[in-house]
Amino acid sequence: MKSLNDDREFRRMSRRELLKLSPLALAGLIAIPRMRESLFMGGLEFSDWASSHWFRPQHLAPTYPDSQLGSLERFFVNTYDVDDPGIDLDKWTLSVSGLVRQPGQYRLADLRALPLISENVRHVCVEGWDFIGNFAGTRISDFLRLIGADTSARYLYTECADGYYESLDMMTALHPQSLLCYQMYGQPLQREHGAPLRLYLPTKIGYKSAKYLTALSVTNVLQRRGYWEDQGYDWFYSL
Amino acid sequence: MSKRVTENAVDFPASGEPSRRVVAVYEQPVVIRWTHWLIALATFVLIGSGLQIFLAFPSFGPKIPQLNLVHFPQGFHPLAAGSWIHQLSLGGWLAGGEMWHFTFMWIFAGSGLVYLVYHAISGRYKATLFVPKDVPGVWPMVKHYFFLRRRPPLAQQYNPLQKLAYTVAVALGIIALLSGLVLFNPVQFSWLAAIMGGFHYARIWHFSVMCALVLFIVGHVIMVAIHGWSNFMSMLTGWKKSPEYVAAGIEGKQIERG
């Protein structure tokens, strides 16, 4: 180890070495709200960049036997506003638009005609709780084929009856476990769980699985990113 | 480099010779000082923002509808909005907490990686890593600090208890990162989740490791306070004024050189 035998030299070297740390004082800039915001945007973007790079499009979320399912009654209901936006289930249609060959209104029967996929998967809420539940419905990828969607487009954008909205990267939309879900636990979707149709995405954090879908579009440009995301929550947030 | 700086060895005069006084020793290279303070800042932010995230669902049990898991009288609930615990947390609300956390976790990971790689390639780990031969030296140091016994002679830069503390802290940091990775992306890292006992246990690991790190930090800060200003300054300037182990060397005791 290097040593010094002279007091003046010690003070000189100490000052010089201390200066090498001076850029660390820039950390104080996070006290300024605008600097902090741009740091955070960078942080979230980097998180999204990293997690989208190690996201494997064909890697399945773990599935569980029925014995490990939590009961439907104990499945906590999180909505941002109302548990029931009062959709008339008989008249409900899904409005499809954007980069698709067959835009228009789709009924639940159109979705039911496609293969039914049922999965027992872990629902993970951004609040920190998790719950193993059963979700069933149509693969988003099957529905995109039905509507003739351009799957080279970047995003899927959805709107909901309660004013909620959400967007999704195409890679996750095409994931084999990503569903347009109309059943839970073998029953039609309950009102508080998003009847008649919701997204269910086992590879995404809970708030990405929007409920009460009314409109779906395929797009390369997002006007809005999502109800929570536009308030500061992470956008990609894959699990 | 000044001629007065001697490379690679503190000049320890043979006993009996008139001693050439050692004023200071270069203990903390600039990489270590940078990463130390970045890790310190990131740890502080991660604990504060982690608390914010934890408070969104302050339980390790299931979230059951319409059931308050902790029954405290109104106004005394330690987790109620506005309570002192909330005052300690960073970010203002859950999204804010996540922003701090998702930003500083990369600073923590990056600095931690540089810190470890530097230790490995510079050989510095020989001074800080706790190894089996340090085991006998731990108990005398514990007796010294906690039972006010005589201080065992200091023969190296870091005493065995210190090496144990630093090594454990690094291990805790690694577990914090791995469990955090499971919480962040449990599907992509399902194998790692399985090692930790599942997603649910990863959350418990993450929280427990944080508690242990808080204990380390408290101990670390108390020790720095006890050992004085020059000890603290060495983490800023790298130069430690007249370290004890050098004095020990001058007295002719056995020295291990890092």
Coordinates of C-alpha atoms in Angstrom, one line a residue:
Chain A
M1 CA 0.0 0.0 0.0
K2 CA 1.2 3.5 -0.8
S3 CA 2.1 5.6 2.2
L4 CA 3.1 9.2 2.9
N5 CA 5.6 10.5 5.4
D6 CA 4.9 14.2 5.2
D7 CA 2.0 16.2 6.6
R8 CA 1.9 18.8 3.9
E9 CA 2.0 16.1 1.2
F10 CA -0.8 14.3 3.0
R11 CA -3.0 17.4 2.9
R12 CA -2.2 18.0 -0.8
M13 CA -2.9 14.4 -1.8
S14 CA -6.1 14.3 0.2
R15 CA -7.4 17.4 -1.5
R16 CA -6.5 16.0 -4.9
E17 CA -8.2 12.7 -4.2
L18 CA -11.3 14.4 -2.8
L19 CA -11.7 16.3 -6.0
K20 CA -11.9 13.0 -7.9
L21 CA -15.2 12.4 -6.1
S22 CA -16.6 15.8 -6.8
P23 CA -18.9 14.7 -9.7
L24 CA -20.8 12.7 -7.0
A25 CA -22.2 16.0 -5.8
L26 CA -24.3 16.0 -9.0
A27 CA -26.5 13.5 -7.2
G28 CA -27.8 16.6 -5.4
L29 CA -29.6 17.4 -8.6
I30 CA -32.3 14.9 -7.8
A31 CA -33.6 17.4 -5.3
I32 CA -34.8 19.4 -8.3
P33 CA -38.2 18.0 -9.4
R34 CA -37.5 18.4 -13.2
M35 CA -34.1 16.7 -13.0
R36 CA -35.7 14.0 -10.9
E37 CA -38.5 13.4 -13.4
S38 CA -36.1 13.0 -16.3
L39 CA -33.9 10.6 -14.3
F40 CA -36.9 8.5 -13.5
M41 CA -38.1 8.5 -17.1
G42 CA -34.6 7.2 -17.9
G43 CA -34.9 4.6 -15.1
L44 CA -38.3 3.3 -16.3
E45 CA -37.1 3.3 -19.9
F46 CA -34.0 1.3 -19.0
S47 CA -36.1 -1.1 -17.0
D48 CA -38.4 -1.6 -20.0
W49 CA -35.5 -2.0 -22.3
A50 CA -33.9 -4.6 -20.1
S51 CA -37.1 -6.6 -19.4
S52 CA -38.2 -6.5 -23.1
H53 CA -34.8 -7.9 -24.0
W54 CA -34.9 -10.8 -21.7
F55 CA -38.6 -11.4 -22.3
R56 CA -38.9 -14.7 -24.2
P57 CA -42.0 -14.6 -26.4
Q58 CA -42.6 -18.4 -26.2
H59 CA -41.6 -18.9 -22.6
L60 CA -44.7 -19.8 -20.6
A61 CA -45.7 -18.4 -17.3
P62 CA -45.8 -21.3 -14.7
T63 CA -49.2 -23.0 -14.5
Y64 CA -50.6 -24.6 -11.5
P65 CA -52.9 -27.7 -10.7
D66 CA -56.5 -27.0 -9.7
S67 CA -55.6 -27.9 -6.1
Q68 CA -53.5 -24.7 -5.9
L69 CA -56.2 -22.4 -7.2
G70 CA -57.4 -19.7 -4.8
S71 CA -61.2 -19.6 -4.6
L72 CA -63.0 -17.1 -6.8
E73 CA -64.7 -15.5 -3.7
R74 CA -61.3 -14.7 -2.3
F75 CA -59.9 -13.2 -5.5
F76 CA -59.4 -9.5 -4.6
V77 CA -61.1 -7.1 -6.9
N78 CA -59.2 -4.0 -7.9
T79 CA -60.8 -1.5 -10.1
Y80 CA -59.7 2.1 -10.5
D81 CA -63.2 3.5 -10.3
V82 CA -66.3 1.3 -10.2
D83 CA -66.8 -2.5 -9.8
D84 CA -69.6 -2.4 -12.4
P85 CA -69.7 0.2 -15.2
G86 CA -73.2 -1.0 -16.1
I87 CA -72.6 -2.7 -19.5
D88 CA -75.7 -4.1 -21.2
L89 CA -74.3 -7.5 -21.8
D90 CA -76.8 -8.4 -24.4
K91 CA -76.0 -5.5 -26.6
W92 CA -72.3 -5.4 -26.0
T93 CA -69.9 -5.5 -28.9
L94 CA -66.1 -5.1 -29.3
S95 CA -65.2 -2.3 -31.7
V96 CA -62.2 -3.3 -33.7
S97 CA -60.2 -0.7 -35.7
G98 CA -56.7 0.2 -36.9
L99 CA -54.3 -1.9 -38.9
V100 CA -56.8 -4.8 -39.5
R101 CA -58.3 -6.1 -42.7
Q102 CA -61.8 -6.6 -41.1
P103 CA -62.6 -3.7 -38.7
G104 CA -66.0 -3.5 -37.2
Q105 CA -68.2 -4.7 -34.3
Y106 CA -67.4 -8.2 -32.9
R107 CA -69.8 -10.1 -30.6
L108 CA -68.9 -12.5 -27.8
A109 CA -70.1 -15.3 -30.1
D110 CA -67.3 -14.5 -32.6
L111 CA -64.8 -15.0 -29.8
R112 CA -66.5 -18.2 -28.6
A113 CA -66.1 -19.7 -32.0
L114 CA -62.4 -19.6 -31.6
P115 CA -60.5 -22.2 -29.5
L116 CA -61.1 -21.9 -25.7
I117 CA -57.9 -21.7 -23.7
S118 CA -58.1 -22.2 -19.9
E119 CA -55.1 -21.5 -17.6
N120 CA -54.3 -21.6 -13.9
V121 CA -51.8 -18.8 -13.5
R122 CA -50.4 -16.4 -10.9
H123 CA -51.9 -13.0 -11.0
V124 CA -49.4 -10.5 -9.6
C125 CA -50.6 -7.0 -8.5
V126 CA -48.3 -4.0 -8.5
E127 CA -49.4 -3.6 -4.9
G128 CA -47.4 -6.7 -4.0
W129 CA -50.1 -9.4 -3.6
D130 CA -50.5 -12.3 -5.8
F131 CA -53.2 -14.9 -6.4
I132 CA -53.4 -18.1 -8.4
G133 CA -56.6 -17.9 -10.5
N134 CA -58.2 -19.6 -13.4
F135 CA -58.8 -17.6 -16.6
A136 CA -60.2 -18.8 -19.9
G137 CA -60.9 -17.3 -23.3
T138 CA -59.6 -16.8 -26.7
R139 CA -55.9 -16.4 -27.5
I140 CA -55.3 -12.8 -28.6
S141 CA -53.2 -14.2 -31.4
D142 CA -56.2 -16.2 -32.7
F143 CA -58.4 -13.2 -32.6
L144 CA -55.8 -11.1 -34.4
R145 CA -55.8 -13.7 -37.1
L146 CA -59.6 -13.5 -37.3
I147 CA -59.6 -9.8 -37.8
G148 CA -56.7 -9.9 -40.2
A149 CA -54.5 -7.8 -38.0
D150 CA -51.1 -6.6 -39.2
T151 CA -49.0 -8.4 -36.5
S152 CA -45.9 -6.4 -37.5
A153 CA -47.6 -3.4 -36.0
R154 CA -46.1 -2.3 -32.7
Y155 CA -49.1 -2.0 -30.3
L156 CA -52.5 -3.2 -29.3
Y157 CA -54.6 -0.5 -27.8
T158 CA -57.8 -1.1 -25.8
E159 CA -60.5 1.0 -24.3
C160 CA -62.9 0.0 -21.6
A161 CA -66.4 0.8 -20.5
D162 CA -65.3 2.5 -17.3
G163 CA -62.9 4.9 -19.0
Y164 CA -59.8 2.8 -18.4
Y165 CA -57.5 2.3 -21.3
E166 CA -54.4 0.2 -21.8
S167 CA -51.8 -0.6 -24.5
L168 CA -49.7 -3.6 -25.1
D169 CA -46.6 -4.5 -27.1
M170 CA -47.3 -6.9 -30.0
M171 CA -44.8 -9.4 -28.7
T172 CA -46.8 -9.9 -25.5
A173 CA -50.1 -9.8 -27.4
L174 CA -48.9 -12.8 -29.5
H175 CA -47.8 -14.7 -26.5
P176 CA -49.6 -18.1 -26.4
Q177 CA -51.0 -17.4 -22.9
S178 CA -52.3 -13.9 -23.6
L179 CA -56.1 -14.1 -23.6
L180 CA -59.2 -12.2 -24.5
C181 CA -60.8 -13.6 -21.4
Y182 CA -64.5 -14.2 -21.0
Q183 CA -64.5 -16.9 -18.3
M184 CA -63.1 -17.4 -14.9
Y185 CA -63.4 -20.6 -13.0
G186 CA -65.6 -22.1 -15.8
Q187 CA -68.2 -19.4 -15.4
P188 CA -68.9 -16.3 -17.5
L189 CA -66.8 -13.4 -16.3
Q190 CA -68.4 -11.7 -13.3
R191 CA -69.2 -8.0 -13.5
E192 CA -66.5 -7.1 -11.0
H193 CA -63.9 -9.1 -12.8
G194 CA -64.6 -7.3 -16.1
A195 CA -67.6 -8.8 -17.8
P196 CA -68.1 -9.5 -20.5
L197 CA -64.6 -9.4 -21.8
R198 CA -61.2 -8.5 -20.4
L199 CA -57.5 -8.9 -21.3
Y200 CA -55.7 -11.6 -19.3
L201 CA -51.9 -11.5 -19.6
P202 CA -50.0 -13.9 -17.3
T203 CA -46.7 -12.4 -18.4
K204 CA -47.7 -8.9 -17.4
I205 CA -48.3 -7.1 -14.1
G206 CA -52.0 -7.0 -13.1
Y207 CA -53.0 -3.5 -14.2
K208 CA -52.1 -4.4 -17.9
S209 CA -55.0 -6.9 -17.9
A210 CA -57.8 -4.3 -18.6
K211 CA -61.4 -5.2 -17.8
Y212 CA -64.7 -4.3 -19.5
L213 CA -63.2 -4.1 -23.0
T214 CA -65.2 -2.1 -25.5
A215 CA -62.7 -1.2 -28.2
L216 CA -59.5 -2.7 -29.6
S217 CA -57.2 -1.3 -32.2
V218 CA -53.9 -2.4 -33.8
T219 CA -51.6 0.6 -34.2
N220 CA -48.0 1.8 -34.6
V221 CA -48.7 5.1 -32.7
L222 CA -50.1 5.5 -29.2
Q223 CA -51.9 8.7 -28.3
R224 CA -52.2 7.4 -24.7
R225 CA -50.3 4.6 -23.1
G226 CA -52.5 3.4 -20.3
Y227 CA -54.6 4.8 -17.4
W228 CA -51.9 4.1 -14.8
E229 CA -48.9 4.4 -17.1
D230 CA -49.9 8.0 -18.0
Q231 CA -49.7 8.8 -14.3
G232 CA -46.3 7.4 -13.9
Y233 CA -46.5 3.6 -13.7
D234 CA -44.2 1.5 -15.7
W235 CA -45.4 0.6 -19.3
F236 CA -43.8 -2.6 -20.4
Y237 CA -43.8 -4.3 -16.9
S238 CA -43.5 -7.9 -18.0
L239 CA -43.3 -10.5 -15.3
Chain B
M1 CA 3.7 10.7 -8.3
S2 CA 5.6 12.3 -5.5
K3 CA 8.9 10.8 -4.5
R4 CA 7.7 10.7 -0.9
V5 CA 5.1 8.1 -1.9
T6 CA 6.4 4.6 -1.5
E7 CA 4.8 2.0 -3.6
N8 CA 3.6 -1.4 -2.4
A9 CA 4.8 -1.4 1.1
V10 CA 4.5 0.8 4.2
D11 CA 8.1 1.2 5.3
F12 CA 8.2 -0.4 8.7
P13 CA 11.6 0.2 10.3
A14 CA 13.1 -2.7 12.1
S15 CA 12.6 -2.3 15.8
G16 CA 15.3 -0.3 17.5
E17 CA 15.9 1.9 14.4
P18 CA 14.9 5.5 14.5
S19 CA 11.4 5.4 12.9
R20 CA 10.5 7.2 9.7
R21 CA 7.1 8.4 10.6
V22 CA 4.2 7.2 8.4
V23 CA 1.7 10.0 8.2
A24 CA -0.9 8.4 6.0
V25 CA -1.7 5.3 4.0
Y26 CA -3.6 5.1 0.8
E27 CA -6.4 2.8 1.8
Q28 CA -9.3 3.4 -0.5
P29 CA -8.7 3.6 -4.3
V30 CA -10.9 5.9 -6.2
V31 CA -13.0 3.0 -7.7
I32 CA -13.9 1.9 -4.2
R33 CA -14.8 5.4 -3.0
W34 CA -17.0 6.0 -6.0
T35 CA -18.8 2.7 -5.8
H36 CA -19.1 3.0 -2.0
W37 CA -20.9 6.3 -2.1
L38 CA -23.1 5.3 -5.1
I39 CA -24.1 2.1 -3.4
A40 CA -24.7 4.0 -0.2
L41 CA -27.0 6.5 -2.0
A42 CA -28.8 3.7 -3.9
T43 CA -29.3 1.7 -0.8
F44 CA -30.8 4.6 1.0
V45 CA -33.2 5.3 -1.9
L46 CA -34.0 1.7 -2.4
I47 CA -35.0 1.2 1.3
G48 CA -37.1 4.4 1.3
S49 CA -38.9 3.6 -2.0
G50 CA -39.1 -0.1 -1.1
L51 CA -41.0 0.9 2.1
Q52 CA -43.4 2.9 -0.1
I53 CA -44.0 -0.2 -2.3
F54 CA -44.4 -2.4 0.8
L55 CA -47.0 0.0 2.2
A56 CA -49.2 -0.6 -0.8
F57 CA -49.9 -4.0 0.7
P58 CA -48.1 -4.2 4.0
S59 CA -48.6 -7.9 4.6
F60 CA -47.1 -11.2 3.5
G61 CA -50.4 -13.1 3.8
P62 CA -53.1 -13.2 1.1
K63 CA -55.1 -10.2 0.2
I64 CA -58.6 -11.1 1.3
P65 CA -61.5 -8.9 0.3
Q66 CA -63.0 -6.8 3.0
L67 CA -60.6 -8.0 5.6
N68 CA -58.2 -5.8 7.5
L69 CA -55.3 -8.1 8.4
V70 CA -54.0 -5.9 11.2
H71 CA -56.5 -4.7 13.8
F72 CA -55.4 -1.5 15.4
P73 CA -57.6 1.2 16.9
Q74 CA -58.4 4.0 14.5
G75 CA -55.7 6.6 14.6
F76 CA -53.1 4.3 16.1
H77 CA -52.6 2.1 13.1
P78 CA -48.9 2.2 12.3
L79 CA -49.5 1.7 8.6
A80 CA -52.4 4.2 8.3
A81 CA -51.9 6.9 5.7
G82 CA -49.9 9.8 7.1
S83 CA -48.4 7.7 9.9
W84 CA -44.7 8.0 10.8
I85 CA -43.8 5.0 8.6
H86 CA -45.3 6.8 5.6
Q87 CA -43.2 9.8 6.4
L88 CA -40.1 7.7 6.1
S89 CA -41.0 6.4 2.7
L90 CA -39.9 7.9 -0.6
G91 CA -41.9 8.7 -3.7
G92 CA -45.2 10.0 -2.4
W93 CA -47.3 7.2 -3.8
L94 CA -46.9 3.7 -5.2
A95 CA -46.0 4.9 -8.7
G96 CA -43.5 7.4 -7.3
G97 CA -41.9 4.7 -5.1
E98 CA -41.6 2.4 -8.1
M99 CA -39.9 5.1 -10.1
W100 CA -37.3 5.6 -7.5
H101 CA -36.9 1.9 -7.1
F102 CA -36.7 1.0 -10.8
T103 CA -34.1 3.7 -11.3
F104 CA -31.8 3.2 -8.4
M105 CA -31.9 -0.6 -8.6
W106 CA -29.8 -0.3 -11.7
I107 CA -27.4 2.1 -10.0
F108 CA -27.1 -0.3 -7.1
A109 CA -26.5 -3.3 -9.4
G110 CA -24.1 -1.5 -11.7
S111 CA -22.0 0.0 -8.8
G112 CA -22.1 -3.4 -7.0
L113 CA -20.8 -5.2 -10.0
V114 CA -18.0 -2.7 -10.5
Y115 CA -17.2 -2.9 -6.8
L116 CA -17.0 -6.7 -6.9
V117 CA -15.1 -6.9 -10.2
Y118 CA -12.6 -4.4 -8.9
H119 CA -12.1 -6.4 -5.7
A120 CA -11.5 -9.6 -7.8
I121 CA -9.0 -8.2 -10.3
S122 CA -7.1 -5.9 -7.9
G123 CA -6.7 -8.6 -5.3
R124 CA -8.2 -6.3 -2.7
Y125 CA -10.6 -9.1 -1.7
K126 CA -7.7 -10.5 0.3
A127 CA -8.1 -7.7 2.8
T128 CA -11.9 -7.7 3.0
L129 CA -13.2 -11.2 2.3
F130 CA -14.0 -13.2 5.4
V131 CA -12.2 -16.5 5.1
P132 CA -12.1 -19.6 7.4
K133 CA -8.8 -18.5 9.1
D134 CA -10.6 -15.3 10.3
V135 CA -13.0 -17.4 12.4
P136 CA -10.9 -17.5 15.6
G137 CA -10.5 -13.8 15.5
V138 CA -14.2 -13.0 15.5
W139 CA -15.1 -13.8 19.1
P140 CA -12.3 -11.6 20.7
M141 CA -13.6 -8.6 18.6
V142 CA -17.2 -9.3 19.7
K143 CA -16.0 -9.4 23.3
H144 CA -14.2 -6.2 22.8
Y145 CA -17.2 -4.3 21.2
F146 CA -20.1 -5.8 23.2
F147 CA -18.6 -6.7 26.5
L148 CA -16.0 -4.0 26.7
R149 CA -13.0 -6.4 26.8
R150 CA -9.5 -5.4 25.9
R151 CA -9.1 -4.8 22.2
P152 CA -7.2 -7.6 20.5
P153 CA -4.0 -6.4 18.7
L154 CA -4.8 -5.2 15.2
A155 CA -2.7 -7.0 12.7
Q156 CA -4.4 -6.1 9.4
Q157 CA -6.3 -3.3 7.8
Y158 CA -9.7 -4.9 8.6
N159 CA -10.2 -7.0 11.8
P160 CA -12.0 -10.4 11.5
L161 CA -15.3 -9.1 12.7
Q162 CA -15.1 -6.3 10.2
K163 CA -14.3 -8.7 7.4
L164 CA -17.3 -10.8 8.5
A165 CA -19.6 -7.8 8.4
Y166 CA -18.4 -6.6 5.0
T167 CA -18.6 -10.1 3.5
V168 CA -22.1 -10.6 4.9
A169 CA -23.2 -7.2 3.6
V170 CA -22.1 -8.1 0.1
A171 CA -23.9 -11.4 0.3
L172 CA -27.0 -9.5 1.5
G173 CA -26.7 -7.1 -1.4
I174 CA -26.5 -10.0 -3.8
I175 CA -29.6 -11.7 -2.3
A176 CA -31.4 -8.4 -2.4
L177 CA -30.7 -8.1 -6.1
L178 CA -31.6 -11.7 -6.9
S179 CA -34.9 -11.6 -4.9
G180 CA -35.6 -8.3 -6.5
L181 CA -35.1 -9.7 -9.9
V182 CA -37.7 -12.4 -9.1
L183 CA -40.2 -9.8 -7.9
F184 CA -39.6 -7.7 -11.0
N185 CA -39.8 -10.5 -13.6
P186 CA -41.0 -13.7 -11.9
V187 CA -41.9 -15.4 -15.2
Q188 CA -38.7 -14.9 -17.0
F189 CA -36.7 -15.9 -13.9
S190 CA -39.1 -18.6 -12.7
W191 CA -36.1 -20.9 -12.1
L192 CA -34.7 -18.3 -9.7
A193 CA -38.1 -17.9 -8.1
A194 CA -38.2 -21.7 -7.6
I195 CA -34.8 -21.6 -5.8
M196 CA -36.2 -18.9 -3.5
G197 CA -39.3 -21.0 -2.7
G198 CA -41.6 -19.2 -5.1
F199 CA -42.7 -15.7 -5.8
H200 CA -44.3 -15.3 -2.4
Y201 CA -41.1 -16.2 -0.6
A202 CA -39.0 -14.0 -2.8
R203 CA -41.0 -11.1 -1.4
I204 CA -40.1 -12.3 2.1
W205 CA -36.5 -12.7 1.2
H206 CA -36.4 -9.3 -0.3
F207 CA -37.9 -7.7 2.9
S208 CA -35.7 -9.7 5.4
V209 CA -32.5 -8.9 3.5
M210 CA -33.5 -5.3 3.7
C211 CA -34.0 -5.5 7.4
A212 CA -30.5 -7.2 7.8
L213 CA -29.0 -4.5 5.6
V214 CA -30.5 -1.8 7.9
L215 CA -28.8 -3.6 10.9
F216 CA -25.5 -3.6 9.0
I217 CA -25.8 0.1 8.1
V218 CA -26.6 1.0 11.8
G219 CA -23.6 -0.9 13.0
H220 CA -21.4 0.5 10.2
V221 CA -22.3 4.1 11.0
I222 CA -21.9 3.6 14.7
M223 CA -18.4 2.1 14.1
V224 CA -17.4 4.9 11.8
A225 CA -18.6 7.4 14.4
I226 CA -16.6 5.6 17.1
H227 CA -13.4 5.4 15.0
G228 CA -13.3 9.1 14.3
W229 CA -12.9 11.7 11.6
S230 CA -9.8 10.4 9.8
N231 CA -11.4 7.0 9.4
F232 CA -14.5 8.6 7.8
M233 CA -12.3 10.9 5.6
S234 CA -10.4 8.0 4.2
M235 CA -13.6 6.9 2.3
L236 CA -13.6 10.4 0.7
T237 CA -9.9 11.0 0.1
G238 CA -8.5 7.5 0.1
W239 CA -5.8 8.6 2.5
K240 CA -6.0 7.3 6.1
K241 CA -4.1 9.3 8.6
S242 CA -1.8 7.2 10.8
P243 CA -3.7 3.9 10.8
E244 CA -3.5 1.8 13.8
Y245 CA -2.1 -1.3 12.0
V246 CA 0.9 0.8 10.9
A247 CA 1.6 1.8 14.5
A248 CA 1.3 -1.8 15.4
G249 CA 3.8 -2.6 12.7
I250 CA 6.2 0.0 14.1
E251 CA 5.9 -1.6 17.5
G252 CA 7.2 -4.7 15.8
K253 CA 4.0 -6.7 15.8
Q254 CA 3.3 -9.0 12.9
I255 CA 1.7 -7.4 9.9
E256 CA -0.2 -8.8 7.1
R257 CA 0.1 -6.7 4.0
G258 CA -3.0 -6.4 1.8

